[in-house]
GROMACS .gro file of N, CA, C and O in nm:
model
  428
    1MET      N    1   1.019   1.177  -4.945
    1MET     CA    2   1.113   1.095  -4.871
    1MET      C    3   1.044   1.045  -4.745
    1MET      O    4   0.959   1.112  -4.687
    2LEU      N    5   1.081   0.928  -4.703
    2LEU     CA    6   1.028   0.866  -4.582
    2LEU      C    7   1.141   0.835  -4.485
    2LEU      O    8   1.254   0.806  -4.527
    3TYR      N    9   1.111   0.843  -4.357
    3TYR     CA   10   1.202   0.794  -4.254
    3TYR      C   11   1.151   0.659  -4.209
    3TYR      O   12   1.033   0.643  -4.180
    4LYS      N   13   1.241   0.561  -4.202
    4LYS     CA   14   1.206   0.428  -4.156
    4LYS      C   15   1.285   0.401  -4.028
    4LYS      O   16   1.407   0.392  -4.031
    5PHE      N   17   1.213   0.391  -3.917
    5PHE     CA   18   1.274   0.364  -3.788
    5PHE      C   19   1.267   0.214  -3.761
    5PHE      O   20   1.164   0.151  -3.787
    6LYS      N   21   1.377   0.160  -3.709
    6LYS     CA   22   1.386   0.016  -3.684
    6LYS      C   23   1.438  -0.011  -3.544
    6LYS      O   24   1.522   0.064  -3.493
    7SER      N   25   1.388  -0.119  -3.487
    7SER     CA   26   1.436  -0.168  -3.358
    7SER      C   27   1.415  -0.318  -3.355
    7SER      O   28   1.319  -0.369  -3.416
    8LYS      N   29   1.500  -0.387  -3.283
    8LYS     CA   30   1.482  -0.531  -3.266
    8LYS      C   31   1.363  -0.562  -3.176
    8LYS      O   32   1.317  -0.675  -3.170
    9SER      N   33   1.312  -0.460  -3.107
    9SER     CA   34   1.203  -0.479  -3.012
    9SER      C   35   1.064  -0.464  -3.074
    9SER      O   36   0.966  -0.506  -3.013
   10THR      N   37   1.055  -0.401  -3.191
   10THR     CA   38   0.925  -0.371  -3.249
   10THR      C   39   0.929  -0.387  -3.400
   10THR      O   40   1.035  -0.404  -3.459
   11ALA      N   41   0.812  -0.373  -3.458
   11ALA     CA   42   0.803  -0.367  -3.604
   11ALA      C   43   0.859  -0.232  -3.650
   11ALA      O   44   0.871  -0.138  -3.572
   12ASP      N   45   0.891  -0.223  -3.778
   12ASP     CA   46   0.940  -0.098  -3.834
   12ASP      C   47   0.831   0.009  -3.828
   12ASP      O   48   0.712  -0.021  -3.832
   13LEU      N   49   0.876   0.134  -3.821
   13LEU     CA   50   0.785   0.248  -3.816
   13LEU      C   51   0.825   0.344  -3.927
   13LEU      O   52   0.943   0.382  -3.937
   14ILE      N   53   0.730   0.385  -4.008
   14ILE     CA   54   0.757   0.474  -4.120
   14ILE      C   55   0.688   0.607  -4.096
   14ILE      O   56   0.571   0.612  -4.059
   15MET      N   57   0.762   0.716  -4.119
   15MET     CA   58   0.709   0.852  -4.107
   15MET      C   59   0.743   0.930  -4.232
   15MET      O   60   0.850   0.911  -4.291
   16LEU      N   61   0.653   1.019  -4.271
   16LEU     CA   62   0.684   1.111  -4.379
   16LEU      C   63   0.799   1.201  -4.336
   16LEU      O   64   0.818   1.226  -4.217
   17GLU      N   65   0.874   1.250  -4.431
   17GLU     CA   66   0.995   1.327  -4.402
   17GLU      C   67   0.973   1.445  -4.308
   17GLU      O   68   1.048   1.460  -4.211
   18PRO      N   69   0.872   1.531  -4.328
   18PRO     CA   70   0.857   1.645  -4.236
   18PRO      C   71   0.832   1.601  -4.091
   18PRO      O   72   0.885   1.661  -3.997
   19ASN      N   73   0.754   1.496  -4.074
   19ASN     CA   74   0.724   1.448  -3.939
   19ASN      C   75   0.846   1.381  -3.876
   19ASN      O   76   0.877   1.404  -3.759
   20GLY      N   77   0.915   1.299  -3.952
   20GLY     CA   78   1.035   1.234  -3.901
   20GLY      C   79   1.143   1.336  -3.866
   20GLY      O   80   1.210   1.324  -3.763
   21ARG      N   81   1.159   1.437  -3.950
   21ARG     CA   82   1.258   1.542  -3.925
   21ARG      C   83   1.224   1.615  -3.793
   21ARG      O   84   1.312   1.638  -3.711
   22ARG      N   85   1.097   1.647  -3.774
   22ARG     CA   86   1.057   1.718  -3.652
   22ARG      C   87   1.084   1.633  -3.528
   22ARG      O   88   1.136   1.682  -3.427
   23VAL      N   89   1.050   1.506  -3.535
   23VAL     CA   90   1.074   1.416  -3.422
   23VAL      C   91   1.223   1.408  -3.391
   23VAL      O   92   1.263   1.417  -3.274
   24LEU      N   93   1.305   1.393  -3.493
   24LEU     CA   94   1.449   1.384  -3.471
   24LEU      C   95   1.504   1.513  -3.411
   24LEU      O   96   1.590   1.509  -3.322
   25GLU      N   97   1.455   1.627  -3.458
   25GLU     CA   98   1.501   1.754  -3.401
   25GLU      C   99   1.460   1.765  -3.254
   25GLU      O  100   1.538   1.813  -3.172
   26ILE      N  101   1.339   1.722  -3.222
   26ILE     CA  102   1.292   1.728  -3.083
   26ILE      C  103   1.382   1.646  -2.991
   26ILE      O  104   1.416   1.688  -2.881
   27ILE      N  105   1.422   1.528  -3.037
   27ILE     CA  106   1.503   1.441  -2.950
   27ILE      C  107   1.652   1.474  -2.957
   27ILE      O  108   1.735   1.406  -2.896
   28GLY      N  109   1.686   1.580  -3.032
   28GLY     CA  110   1.824   1.626  -3.034
   28GLY      C  111   1.915   1.554  -3.132
   28GLY      O  112   2.037   1.558  -3.120
   29LYS      N  113   1.855   1.489  -3.230
   29LYS     CA  114   1.934   1.421  -3.333
   29LYS      C  115   1.933   1.504  -3.460
   29LYS      O  116   1.836   1.573  -3.490
   30THR      N  117   2.040   1.496  -3.535
   30THR     CA  118   2.048   1.565  -3.662
   30THR      C  119   1.974   1.483  -3.767
   30THR      O  120   2.011   1.368  -3.792
   31PRO      N  121   1.867   1.541  -3.824
   31PRO     CA  122   1.795   1.465  -3.927
   31PRO      C  123   1.888   1.441  -4.046
   31PRO      O  124   1.951   1.532  -4.096
   32GLY      N  125   1.896   1.320  -4.084
   32GLY     CA  126   1.982   1.284  -4.196
   32GLY      C  127   1.936   1.154  -4.255
   32GLY      O  128   1.837   1.095  -4.211
   33PRO      N  129   2.007   1.104  -4.353
   33PRO     CA  130   1.965   0.983  -4.421
   33PRO      C  131   1.972   0.858  -4.333
   33PRO      O  132   1.907   0.759  -4.363
   34GLN      N  133   2.050   0.864  -4.226
   34GLN     CA  134   2.056   0.751  -4.134
   34GLN      C  135   2.108   0.797  -3.999
   34GLN      O  136   2.172   0.901  -3.988
   35GLY      N  137   2.077   0.720  -3.898
   35GLY     CA  138   2.124   0.755  -3.765
   35GLY      C  139   2.080   0.652  -3.663
   35GLY      O  140   2.019   0.551  -3.697
   36ILE      N  141   2.112   0.681  -3.537
   36ILE     CA  142   2.084   0.586  -3.431
   36ILE      C  143   2.052   0.660  -3.301
   36ILE      O  144   2.110   0.764  -3.273
   37VAL      N  145   1.958   0.605  -3.229
   37VAL     CA  146   1.932   0.646  -3.092
   37VAL      C  147   1.977   0.528  -3.007
   37VAL      O  148   1.917   0.420  -3.012
   38LEU      N  149   2.087   0.546  -2.938
   38LEU     CA  150   2.140   0.438  -2.854
   38LEU      C  151   2.044   0.409  -2.740
   38LEU      O  152   1.972   0.498  -2.694
   39ALA      N  153   2.045   0.285  -2.694
   39ALA     CA  154   1.958   0.247  -2.582
   39ALA      C  155   1.980   0.339  -2.462
   39ALA      O  156   1.885   0.376  -2.392
   40SER      N  157   2.104   0.383  -2.442
   40SER     CA  158   2.135   0.471  -2.329
   40SER      C  159   2.082   0.613  -2.349
   40SER      O  160   2.075   0.690  -2.253
   41GLN      N  161   2.044   0.648  -2.471
   41GLN     CA  162   1.992   0.782  -2.501
   41GLN      C  163   1.839   0.788  -2.504
   41GLN      O  164   1.781   0.895  -2.515
   42ILE      N  165   1.776   0.674  -2.493
   42ILE     CA  166   1.630   0.668  -2.510
   42ILE      C  167   1.557   0.743  -2.400
   42ILE      O  168   1.459   0.814  -2.427
   43ALA      N  169   1.601   0.733  -2.276
   43ALA     CA  170   1.532   0.804  -2.167
   43ALA      C  171   1.531   0.954  -2.192
   43ALA      O  172   1.428   1.021  -2.174
   44ALA      N  173   1.643   1.009  -2.237
   44ALA     CA  174   1.649   1.153  -2.267
   44ALA      C  175   1.560   1.187  -2.386
   44ALA      O  176   1.494   1.292  -2.386
   45ALA      N  177   1.554   1.099  -2.486
   45ALA     CA  178   1.468   1.123  -2.602
   45ALA      C  179   1.322   1.124  -2.561
   45ALA      O  180   1.244   1.211  -2.604
   46LEU      N  181   1.283   1.030  -2.476
   46LEU     CA  182   1.145   1.028  -2.426
   46LEU      C  183   1.113   1.153  -2.346
   46LEU      O  184   1.004   1.210  -2.359
   47GLY      N  185   1.208   1.199  -2.265
   47GLY     CA  186   1.188   1.321  -2.188
   47GLY      C  187   1.169   1.442  -2.278
   47GLY      O  188   1.083   1.527  -2.253
   48ALA      N  189   1.247   1.450  -2.385
   48ALA     CA  190   1.235   1.561  -2.480
   48ALA      C  191   1.100   1.558  -2.550
   48ALA      O  192   1.036   1.662  -2.570
   49LEU      N  193   1.055   1.439  -2.587
   49LEU     CA  194   0.925   1.427  -2.651
   49LEU      C  195   0.812   1.466  -2.556
   49LEU      O  196   0.718   1.535  -2.595
   50GLU      N  197   0.822   1.422  -2.430
   50GLU     CA  198   0.720   1.458  -2.331
   50GLU      C  199   0.715   1.610  -2.312
   50GLU      O  200   0.607   1.669  -2.300
   51SER      N  201   0.831   1.674  -2.308
   51SER     CA  202   0.836   1.820  -2.294
   51SER      C  203   0.771   1.889  -2.414
   51SER      O  204   0.697   1.986  -2.399
   52ALA      N  205   0.799   1.838  -2.534
   52ALA     CA  206   0.739   1.895  -2.654
   52ALA      C  207   0.588   1.878  -2.655
   52ALA      O  208   0.514   1.967  -2.695
   53LEU      N  209   0.542   1.763  -2.607
   53LEU     CA  210   0.398   1.739  -2.599
   53LEU      C  211   0.332   1.833  -2.498
   53LEU      O  212   0.224   1.887  -2.524
   54ALA      N  213   0.397   1.855  -2.386
   54ALA     CA  214   0.343   1.947  -2.285
   54ALA      C  215   0.335   2.088  -2.341
   54ALA      O  216   0.236   2.160  -2.319
   55ALA      N  217   0.437   2.129  -2.416
   55ALA     CA  218   0.437   2.263  -2.476
   55ALA      C  219   0.326   2.275  -2.579
   55ALA      O  220   0.256   2.377  -2.584
   56GLU      N  221   0.306   2.172  -2.660
   56GLU     CA  222   0.199   2.176  -2.759
   56GLU      C  223   0.062   2.180  -2.692
   56GLU      O  224  -0.027   2.254  -2.735
   57ASP      N  225   0.045   2.103  -2.585
   57ASP     CA  226  -0.081   2.104  -2.512
   57ASP      C  227  -0.110   2.241  -2.453
   57ASP      O  228  -0.224   2.288  -2.454
   58ALA      N  229  -0.007   2.307  -2.402
   58ALA     CA  230  -0.023   2.441  -2.346
   58ALA      C  231  -0.064   2.541  -2.454
   58ALA      O  232  -0.153   2.625  -2.431
   59LEU      N  233  -0.003   2.532  -2.571
   59LEU     CA  234  -0.040   2.620  -2.682
   59LEU      C  235  -0.183   2.596  -2.727
   59LEU      O  236  -0.257   2.690  -2.757
   60ALA      N  237  -0.223   2.470  -2.733
   60ALA     CA  238  -0.360   2.437  -2.774
   60ALA      C  239  -0.461   2.489  -2.673
   60ALA      O  240  -0.566   2.542  -2.710
   61ALA      N  241  -0.428   2.477  -2.544
   61ALA     CA  242  -0.518   2.528  -2.440
   61ALA      C  243  -0.530   2.680  -2.449
   61ALA      O  244  -0.639   2.736  -2.433
   62GLN      N  245  -0.419   2.746  -2.477
   62GLN     CA  246  -0.421   2.891  -2.491
   62GLN      C  247  -0.505   2.932  -2.613
   62GLN      O  248  -0.583   3.026  -2.606
   63ALA      N  249  -0.491   2.860  -2.721
   63ALA     CA  250  -0.568   2.891  -2.842
   63ALA      C  251  -0.717   2.871  -2.817
   63ALA      O  252  -0.800   2.951  -2.863
   64ARG      N  253  -0.753   2.765  -2.743
   64ARG     CA  254  -0.894   2.742  -2.711
   64ARG      C  255  -0.948   2.854  -2.622
   64ARG      O  256  -1.061   2.897  -2.638
   65ALA      N  257  -0.866   2.900  -2.529
   65ALA     CA  258  -0.909   3.007  -2.439
   65ALA      C  259  -0.928   3.139  -2.514
   65ALA      O  260  -1.017   3.217  -2.481
   66GLU      N  261  -0.845   3.164  -2.613
   66GLU     CA  262  -0.853   3.288  -2.690
   66GLU      C  263  -0.962   3.285  -2.795
   66GLU      O  264  -1.009   3.390  -2.838
   67SER      N  265  -1.004   3.166  -2.838
   67SER     CA  266  -1.106   3.152  -2.942
   67SER      C  267  -1.215   3.056  -2.898
   67SER      O  268  -1.236   2.951  -2.960
   68PRO      N  269  -1.288   3.089  -2.792
   68PRO     CA  270  -1.389   2.994  -2.743
   68PRO      C  271  -1.506   2.976  -2.839
   68PRO      O  272  -1.580   2.878  -2.828
   69GLU      N  273  -1.522   3.066  -2.938
   69GLU     CA  274  -1.636   3.054  -3.030
   69GLU      C  275  -1.618   2.940  -3.129
   69GLU      O  276  -1.715   2.890  -3.184
   70GLU      N  277  -1.495   2.897  -3.153
   70GLU     CA  278  -1.473   2.784  -3.243
   70GLU      C  279  -1.515   2.656  -3.172
   70GLU      O  280  -1.480   2.633  -3.057
   71ASP      N  281  -1.590   2.574  -3.243
   71ASP     CA  282  -1.634   2.450  -3.179
   71ASP      C  283  -1.522   2.347  -3.180
   71ASP      O  284  -1.425   2.356  -3.254
   72GLU      N  285  -1.540   2.247  -3.098
   72GLU     CA  286  -1.435   2.146  -3.080
   72GLU      C  287  -1.409   2.066  -3.206
   72GLU      O  288  -1.296   2.029  -3.236
   73ASP      N  289  -1.513   2.040  -3.286
   73ASP     CA  290  -1.495   1.963  -3.409
   73ASP      C  291  -1.404   2.034  -3.508
   73ASP      O  292  -1.320   1.972  -3.571
   74SER      N  293  -1.420   2.165  -3.522
   74SER     CA  294  -1.336   2.237  -3.618
   74SER      C  295  -1.191   2.242  -3.571
   74SER      O  296  -1.099   2.238  -3.650
   75GLN      N  297  -1.169   2.251  -3.440
   75GLN     CA  298  -1.033   2.249  -3.386
   75GLN      C  299  -0.971   2.112  -3.406
   75GLN      O  300  -0.854   2.100  -3.439
   76ARG      N  301  -1.047   2.007  -3.383
   76ARG     CA  302  -0.996   1.872  -3.392
   76ARG      C  303  -0.960   1.835  -3.536
   76ARG      O  304  -0.862   1.766  -3.561
   77SER      N  305  -1.039   1.882  -3.633
   77SER     CA  306  -1.014   1.846  -3.771
   77SER      C  307  -0.906   1.932  -3.837
   77SER      O  308  -0.865   1.905  -3.949
   78ALA      N  309  -0.861   2.036  -3.768
   78ALA     CA  310  -0.765   2.128  -3.827
   78ALA      C  311  -0.633   2.061  -3.861
   78ALA      O  312  -0.576   2.086  -3.966
   79ALA      N  313  -0.581   1.978  -3.773
   79ALA     CA  314  -0.450   1.916  -3.797
   79ALA      C  315  -0.432   1.795  -3.707
   79ALA      O  316  -0.498   1.782  -3.605
   80VAL      N  317  -0.340   1.711  -3.747
   80VAL     CA  318  -0.303   1.597  -3.664
   80VAL      C  319  -0.203   1.649  -3.561
   80VAL      O  320  -0.105   1.714  -3.596
   81SER      N  321  -0.228   1.620  -3.436
   81SER     CA  322  -0.142   1.673  -3.331
   81SER      C  323  -0.009   1.597  -3.323
   81SER      O  324   0.003   1.484  -3.370
   82LEU      N  325   0.087   1.663  -3.262
   82LEU     CA  326   0.216   1.600  -3.239
   82LEU      C  327   0.197   1.473  -3.155
   82LEU      O  328   0.261   1.371  -3.181
   83ARG      N  329   0.110   1.480  -3.057
   83ARG     CA  330   0.084   1.364  -2.970
   83ARG      C  331   0.043   1.242  -3.052
   83ARG      O  332   0.089   1.130  -3.028
   84GLN      N  333  -0.043   1.263  -3.150
   84GLN     CA  334  -0.087   1.152  -3.235
   84GLN      C  335   0.027   1.101  -3.323
   84GLN      O  336   0.039   0.981  -3.345
   85ARG      N  337   0.108   1.191  -3.371
   85ARG     CA  338   0.217   1.151  -3.461
   85ARG      C  339   0.328   1.075  -3.389
   85ARG      O  340   0.388   0.984  -3.446
   86VAL      N  341   0.358   1.113  -3.265
   86VAL     CA  342   0.472   1.050  -3.197
   86VAL      C  343   0.434   0.932  -3.110
   86VAL      O  344   0.524   0.862  -3.060
   87ALA      N  345   0.307   0.905  -3.091
   87ALA     CA  346   0.266   0.794  -3.004
   87ALA      C  347   0.330   0.661  -3.046
   87ALA      O  348   0.387   0.591  -2.961
   88PRO      N  349   0.327   0.622  -3.173
   88PRO     CA  350   0.392   0.495  -3.211
   88PRO      C  351   0.543   0.498  -3.190
   88PRO      O  352   0.603   0.398  -3.151
   89PHE      N  353   0.605   0.613  -3.215
   89PHE     CA  354   0.749   0.626  -3.197
   89PHE      C  355   0.786   0.615  -3.049
   89PHE      O  356   0.884   0.548  -3.014
   90MET      N  357   0.706   0.679  -2.964
   90MET     CA  358   0.733   0.671  -2.820
   90MET      C  359   0.717   0.528  -2.770
   90MET      O  360   0.794   0.481  -2.685
   91ASP      N  361   0.619   0.456  -2.824
   91ASP     CA  362   0.602   0.315  -2.788
   91ASP      C  363   0.725   0.235  -2.831
   91ASP      O  364   0.775   0.152  -2.756
   92MET      N  365   0.775   0.263  -2.951
   92MET     CA  366   0.896   0.196  -2.999
   92MET      C  367   1.013   0.224  -2.905
   92MET      O  368   1.089   0.133  -2.869
   93LEU      N  369   1.028   0.350  -2.865
   93LEU     CA  370   1.138   0.386  -2.775
   93LEU      C  371   1.124   0.316  -2.640
   93LEU      O  372   1.223   0.262  -2.587
   94ARG      N  373   1.005   0.316  -2.585
   94ARG     CA  374   0.984   0.251  -2.453
   94ARG      C  375   1.014   0.103  -2.458
   94ARG      O  376   1.081   0.048  -2.370
   95ARG      N  377   0.965   0.036  -2.561
   95ARG     CA  378   0.988  -0.108  -2.573
   95ARG      C  379   1.135  -0.138  -2.598
   95ARG      O  380   1.191  -0.234  -2.544
   96SER      N  381   1.199  -0.054  -2.677
   96SER     CA  382   1.342  -0.073  -2.705
   96SER      C  383   1.426  -0.050  -2.580
   96SER      O  384   1.521  -0.124  -2.553
   97GLU      N  385   1.389   0.051  -2.502
   97GLU     CA  386   1.461   0.078  -2.378
   97GLU      C  387   1.446  -0.039  -2.281
   97GLU      O  388   1.544  -0.082  -2.219
   98ALA      N  389   1.326  -0.092  -2.271
   98ALA     CA  390   1.301  -0.203  -2.180
   98ALA      C  391   1.384  -0.327  -2.216
   98ALA      O  392   1.427  -0.402  -2.129
   99GLU      N  393   1.407  -0.345  -2.346
   99GLU     CA  394   1.481  -0.462  -2.391
   99GLU      C  395   1.628  -0.432  -2.421
   99GLU      O  396   1.703  -0.520  -2.462
  100GLY      N  397   1.667  -0.306  -2.403
  100GLY     CA  398   1.808  -0.268  -2.424
  100GLY      C  399   1.853  -0.261  -2.568
  100GLY      O  400   1.970  -0.281  -2.598
  101HIS      N  401   1.759  -0.230  -2.659
  101HIS     CA  402   1.794  -0.223  -2.800
  101HIS      C  403   1.800  -0.079  -2.848
  101HIS      O  404   1.726   0.007  -2.801
  102ASP      N  405   1.886  -0.055  -2.945
  102ASP     CA  406   1.896   0.075  -3.009
  102ASP      C  407   1.782   0.092  -3.109
  102ASP      O  408   1.722  -0.007  -3.152
  103VAL      N  409   1.756   0.218  -3.147
  103VAL     CA  410   1.661   0.248  -3.253
  103VAL      C  411   1.741   0.317  -3.363
  103VAL      O  412   1.814   0.413  -3.337
  104THR      N  413   1.728   0.265  -3.484
  104THR     CA  414   1.800   0.323  -3.597
  104THR      C  415   1.698   0.380  -3.696
  104THR      O  416   1.580   0.347  -3.691
  105TRP      N  417   1.749   0.468  -3.783
  105TRP     CA  418   1.661   0.516  -3.890
  105TRP      C  419   1.741   0.526  -4.019
  105TRP      O  420   1.863   0.537  -4.019
  106GLY      N  421   1.667   0.522  -4.126
  106GLY     CA  422   1.722   0.540  -4.260
  106GLY      C  423   1.614   0.595  -4.350
  106GLY      O  424   1.497   0.593  -4.316
  107VAL      N  425   1.655   0.640  -4.464
  107VAL     CA  426   1.558   0.693  -4.561
  107VAL      C  427   1.551   0.603  -4.682
  107VAL      O  428   1.634   0.520  -4.703
   0.00000   0.00000   0.00000
């Protein structure tokens, strides 16, 4: 299943179901077949995403400190970070907020 996010401010954004579900949970929305982030809710959604990114960065820093023998390449190739996954979505939210548009999703 795919999540397709839409806004009048940007092109559509498609995420795989596990990633889209995680993003929706972070911003406090119930993952479902469709939904909406109102323009008035975007600032709070961005704040929640920023908090999640800060928490992930802190965990990554702790893991690096506990395992300094692992080289940077092996850590980098291990997984795609949340920061990389949500960057396009955060851009969509920022542009939508600036133009006063809602962001909707469907599957």
